[in-house]
Amino acid sequence: EVQLVESGGGLVQPGGSLRLSCAASGFPFSSSNMNWVRQAPGKGLEWVSYISSSSSSIYYADSVKGRFTISRDNAKNSLYLQMNSLRDEDTAVYYCAREAGSGSYSSYWGQGTLVTVSS
Amino acid sequence: DIVMTQSPDSLAVSLGERATINCKSSQSVLYNSNNKNFLAWYQQKPGQPPKLLIYWASTRESGVPDRFSGSGSGTDFTLTISSLQAEDVAVYYCQQYYSISYTFGQGTKLEIK
């Protein structure tokens, strides 16, 4: 069974940092492209970042570029999102999502972890 | 970035009736070399992550009931639920994966009339 379990969310002050993790199981993680997608409270979905299976290609939304860093450890079946210089508008549930092998749509999503940026 | 616009923002349909949600992209998401539309539909119920329903604009994900169907090409797409069931109450999102960033529509909230 495919499982994606996010962790690391919490309350952080503006300007602070947080590192999210996503533990993957039940599928060949090392050959899967991955994404982070977020959802502010009561709002829609916003794509945040992409990393290819080998980490050779990485992309970010303009809203987080220069502040967030995506990475992965294929030996540990884990995906990460380092978030620095956090702002109020970064408050959201952050989902990790696995891309399908045949295309860049997200076939599996984790349950999400809530990040709250507030003083 | 490609802008995805859904209509309507909300929709109330009677049980057993047809529900139609539209999605328009600011530029074509049809890749001419393979004639595929890089468009997916997701369903999100309260407190749950999104669930993939449709990809390549019209291919139903395994396990998704056949009352869900996707159509369209280029810039205009439609998600149709042929006979609304109570468990279909949710927010529906379209997403283009033609180009990074993978933008979503704003969502359409579907309720029972």
Short mmCIF file of N, CA and C in Angstrom, two decimals, chain A residues 35-119:
data_model
loop_
_atom_site.label_atom_id
_atom_site.label_comp_id
_atom_site.label_asym_id
_atom_site.label_seq_id
_atom_site.Cartn_x
_atom_site.Cartn_y
_atom_site.Cartn_z
N ASN A 35 6.42 16.09 -5.43
CA ASN A 35 6.04 17.49 -5.31
C ASN A 35 5.60 17.82 -3.89
N TRP A 36 5.73 19.09 -3.55
CA TRP A 36 5.08 19.65 -2.37
C TRP A 36 3.98 20.59 -2.89
N VAL A 37 2.79 20.46 -2.29
CA VAL A 37 1.65 21.31 -2.62
C VAL A 37 1.08 21.80 -1.29
N ARG A 38 0.67 23.05 -1.24
CA ARG A 38 0.13 23.58 0.01
C ARG A 38 -1.28 24.12 -0.17
N GLN A 39 -1.96 24.25 0.97
CA GLN A 39 -3.33 24.74 0.96
C GLN A 39 -3.55 25.61 2.19
N ALA A 40 -3.67 26.90 1.98
CA ALA A 40 -3.94 27.82 3.07
C ALA A 40 -5.34 27.53 3.63
N PRO A 41 -5.57 27.85 4.88
CA PRO A 41 -6.88 27.56 5.50
C PRO A 41 -8.04 28.11 4.70
N GLY A 42 -8.95 27.21 4.30
CA GLY A 42 -10.13 27.62 3.55
C GLY A 42 -9.88 28.02 2.12
N LYS A 43 -8.67 27.79 1.63
CA LYS A 43 -8.31 28.21 0.27
C LYS A 43 -8.03 27.01 -0.64
N GLY A 44 -7.63 27.31 -1.84
CA GLY A 44 -7.36 26.27 -2.83
C GLY A 44 -5.95 25.73 -2.75
N LEU A 45 -5.63 24.88 -3.72
CA LEU A 45 -4.34 24.21 -3.77
C LEU A 45 -3.32 25.07 -4.50
N GLU A 46 -2.09 25.08 -3.98
CA GLU A 46 -0.99 25.83 -4.60
C GLU A 46 0.22 24.92 -4.70
N TRP A 47 0.70 24.68 -5.91
CA TRP A 47 1.92 23.92 -6.10
C TRP A 47 3.09 24.73 -5.54
N VAL A 48 4.00 24.03 -4.82
CA VAL A 48 5.12 24.70 -4.16
C VAL A 48 6.47 24.35 -4.80
N SER A 49 6.71 23.05 -4.97
CA SER A 49 8.04 22.65 -5.43
C SER A 49 8.01 21.24 -6.01
N TYR A 50 8.98 20.99 -6.90
CA TYR A 50 9.13 19.70 -7.58
C TYR A 50 10.58 19.24 -7.49
N ILE A 51 10.76 17.92 -7.33
CA ILE A 51 12.09 17.34 -7.41
C ILE A 51 12.01 16.04 -8.19
N SER A 52 12.92 15.88 -9.12
CA SER A 52 12.95 14.65 -9.90
C SER A 52 13.51 13.50 -9.06
N SER A 53 13.39 12.30 -9.59
CA SER A 53 13.77 11.11 -8.84
C SER A 53 15.24 11.12 -8.41
N SER A 54 16.09 11.67 -9.26
CA SER A 54 17.53 11.68 -8.95
C SER A 54 18.00 13.01 -8.38
N SER A 55 17.06 13.92 -8.15
CA SER A 55 17.35 15.28 -7.66
C SER A 55 18.03 16.15 -8.70
N SER A 56 18.06 15.68 -9.95
CA SER A 56 18.75 16.46 -10.98
C SER A 56 17.94 17.66 -11.46
N SER A 57 16.63 17.61 -11.28
CA SER A 57 15.77 18.74 -11.65
C SER A 57 14.95 19.17 -10.44
N ILE A 58 15.00 20.45 -10.17
CA ILE A 58 14.29 21.03 -9.02
C ILE A 58 13.66 22.34 -9.48
N TYR A 59 12.41 22.55 -9.08
CA TYR A 59 11.70 23.79 -9.42
C TYR A 59 10.92 24.29 -8.21
N TYR A 60 10.69 25.59 -8.20
CA TYR A 60 9.94 26.22 -7.11
C TYR A 60 8.93 27.20 -7.67
N ALA A 61 7.85 27.38 -6.92
CA ALA A 61 6.92 28.46 -7.21
C ALA A 61 7.61 29.78 -6.90
N ASP A 62 7.26 30.83 -7.63
CA ASP A 62 7.87 32.13 -7.40
C ASP A 62 7.67 32.60 -5.97
N SER A 63 6.55 32.21 -5.37
CA SER A 63 6.21 32.68 -4.03
C SER A 63 7.16 32.14 -2.96
N VAL A 64 7.91 31.08 -3.26
CA VAL A 64 8.81 30.50 -2.25
C VAL A 64 10.26 30.46 -2.71
N LYS A 65 10.51 30.84 -3.95
CA LYS A 65 11.86 30.76 -4.50
C LYS A 65 12.82 31.60 -3.67
N GLY A 66 13.97 31.01 -3.33
CA GLY A 66 14.97 31.69 -2.53
C GLY A 66 14.78 31.52 -1.04
N ARG A 67 13.63 31.00 -0.64
CA ARG A 67 13.35 30.80 0.80
C ARG A 67 13.20 29.33 1.15
N PHE A 68 12.65 28.54 0.23
CA PHE A 68 12.41 27.11 0.46
C PHE A 68 13.41 26.28 -0.33
N THR A 69 13.77 25.12 0.22
CA THR A 69 14.66 24.19 -0.47
C THR A 69 14.09 22.79 -0.37
N ILE A 70 13.87 22.17 -1.51
CA ILE A 70 13.39 20.80 -1.56
C ILE A 70 14.58 19.87 -1.70
N SER A 71 14.50 18.71 -1.06
CA SER A 71 15.56 17.70 -1.18
C SER A 71 14.97 16.34 -0.90
N ARG A 72 15.74 15.33 -1.14
CA ARG A 72 15.29 13.96 -0.89
C ARG A 72 16.48 13.09 -0.53
N ASP A 73 16.18 11.98 0.17
CA ASP A 73 17.19 10.97 0.49
C ASP A 73 16.58 9.65 0.06
N ASN A 74 16.99 9.17 -1.09
CA ASN A 74 16.40 7.94 -1.63
C ASN A 74 16.75 6.72 -0.77
N ALA A 75 17.87 6.77 -0.09
CA ALA A 75 18.24 5.66 0.79
C ALA A 75 17.30 5.55 1.98
N LYS A 76 16.72 6.69 2.36
CA LYS A 76 15.80 6.71 3.50
C LYS A 76 14.34 6.83 3.07
N ASN A 77 14.10 6.79 1.76
CA ASN A 77 12.73 6.94 1.24
C ASN A 77 12.05 8.18 1.81
N SER A 78 12.76 9.28 1.79
CA SER A 78 12.25 10.49 2.43
C SER A 78 12.41 11.71 1.54
N LEU A 79 11.42 12.58 1.65
CA LEU A 79 11.38 13.87 0.94
C LEU A 79 11.37 14.96 2.00
N TYR A 80 12.01 16.09 1.69
CA TYR A 80 12.11 17.17 2.67
C TYR A 80 11.76 18.52 2.03
N LEU A 81 11.36 19.44 2.90
CA LEU A 81 11.18 20.83 2.48
C LEU A 81 11.70 21.72 3.61
N GLN A 82 12.85 22.34 3.34
CA GLN A 82 13.41 23.30 4.29
C GLN A 82 12.81 24.67 4.00
N MET A 83 12.16 25.24 5.00
CA MET A 83 11.46 26.51 4.82
C MET A 83 12.11 27.57 5.71
N ASN A 84 12.68 28.58 5.10
CA ASN A 84 13.32 29.68 5.83
C ASN A 84 12.58 30.98 5.58
N SER A 85 12.88 31.97 6.39
CA SER A 85 12.29 33.31 6.25
C SER A 85 10.78 33.21 6.08
N LEU A 86 10.15 32.45 6.96
CA LEU A 86 8.72 32.19 6.83
C LEU A 86 7.89 33.45 7.04
N ARG A 87 6.80 33.52 6.28
CA ARG A 87 5.89 34.67 6.32
C ARG A 87 4.50 34.21 6.73
N ASP A 88 3.68 35.15 7.13
CA ASP A 88 2.30 34.83 7.50
C ASP A 88 1.60 34.05 6.38
N GLU A 89 1.85 34.47 5.15
CA GLU A 89 1.16 33.86 4.01
C GLU A 89 1.64 32.45 3.68
N ASP A 90 2.66 31.96 4.40
CA ASP A 90 3.09 30.57 4.24
C ASP A 90 2.26 29.62 5.10
N THR A 91 1.38 30.17 5.94
CA THR A 91 0.51 29.34 6.76
C THR A 91 -0.37 28.48 5.87
N ALA A 92 -0.28 27.17 6.05
CA ALA A 92 -1.01 26.24 5.17
C ALA A 92 -0.79 24.81 5.64
N VAL A 93 -1.61 23.93 5.11
CA VAL A 93 -1.33 22.50 5.17
C VAL A 93 -0.43 22.18 3.98
N TYR A 94 0.67 21.50 4.28
CA TYR A 94 1.63 21.13 3.24
C TYR A 94 1.50 19.63 2.97
N TYR A 95 1.26 19.32 1.69
CA TYR A 95 1.12 17.93 1.25
C TYR A 95 2.34 17.54 0.42
N CYS A 96 2.82 16.33 0.64
CA CYS A 96 3.74 15.77 -0.33
C CYS A 96 2.92 14.87 -1.26
N ALA A 97 3.31 14.83 -2.50
CA ALA A 97 2.55 14.10 -3.51
C ALA A 97 3.48 13.40 -4.47
N ARG A 98 3.13 12.18 -4.82
CA ARG A 98 3.93 11.39 -5.75
C ARG A 98 3.39 11.55 -7.16
N GLU A 99 4.28 11.83 -8.10
CA GLU A 99 3.86 11.88 -9.49
C GLU A 99 3.70 10.47 -10.03
N ALA A 100 2.74 10.32 -10.93
CA ALA A 100 2.57 9.05 -11.62
C ALA A 100 3.75 8.82 -12.55
N GLY A 101 3.99 7.57 -12.85
CA GLY A 101 5.11 7.28 -13.73
C GLY A 101 4.90 7.73 -15.15
N SER A 102 3.62 7.83 -15.54
CA SER A 102 3.31 8.14 -16.94
C SER A 102 3.14 9.62 -17.21
N GLY A 103 3.10 10.44 -16.16
CA GLY A 103 2.88 11.87 -16.35
C GLY A 103 3.02 12.61 -15.04
N SER A 104 3.01 13.92 -15.13
CA SER A 104 3.31 14.73 -13.94
C SER A 104 2.10 15.08 -13.10
N TYR A 105 1.04 14.31 -13.22
CA TYR A 105 -0.09 14.48 -12.30
C TYR A 105 0.22 13.70 -11.03
N SER A 106 -0.41 14.13 -9.92
CA SER A 106 -0.09 13.52 -8.63
C SER A 106 -1.07 12.41 -8.31
N SER A 107 -0.56 11.19 -8.31
CA SER A 107 -1.43 10.03 -8.13
C SER A 107 -1.66 9.68 -6.67
N TYR A 108 -0.75 10.08 -5.79
CA TYR A 108 -0.93 9.81 -4.36
C TYR A 108 -0.51 11.03 -3.56
N TRP A 109 -1.28 11.30 -2.51
CA TRP A 109 -1.03 12.45 -1.64
C TRP A 109 -0.96 11.97 -0.19
N GLY A 110 -0.10 12.63 0.59
CA GLY A 110 -0.11 12.39 2.01
C GLY A 110 -1.28 13.10 2.66
N GLN A 111 -1.39 12.93 3.98
CA GLN A 111 -2.49 13.56 4.72
C GLN A 111 -2.20 15.02 5.03
N GLY A 112 -0.94 15.42 4.91
CA GLY A 112 -0.58 16.82 5.10
C GLY A 112 -0.11 17.12 6.52
N THR A 113 0.66 18.21 6.63
CA THR A 113 1.11 18.70 7.92
C THR A 113 0.88 20.21 7.95
N LEU A 114 0.36 20.70 9.07
CA LEU A 114 -0.03 22.11 9.16
C LEU A 114 1.15 22.95 9.64
N VAL A 115 1.42 23.99 8.89
CA VAL A 115 2.41 25.00 9.26
C VAL A 115 1.68 26.30 9.56
N THR A 116 1.89 26.83 10.75
CA THR A 116 1.27 28.09 11.14
C THR A 116 2.36 29.10 11.44
N VAL A 117 2.35 30.19 10.70
CA VAL A 117 3.33 31.25 10.90
C VAL A 117 2.60 32.42 11.56
N SER A 118 2.97 32.66 12.81
CA SER A 118 2.28 33.71 13.57
C SER A 118 3.13 34.14 14.75
N SER A 119 3.00 35.39 15.09
CA SER A 119 3.72 35.89 16.27
C SER A 119 2.84 35.81 17.52
#
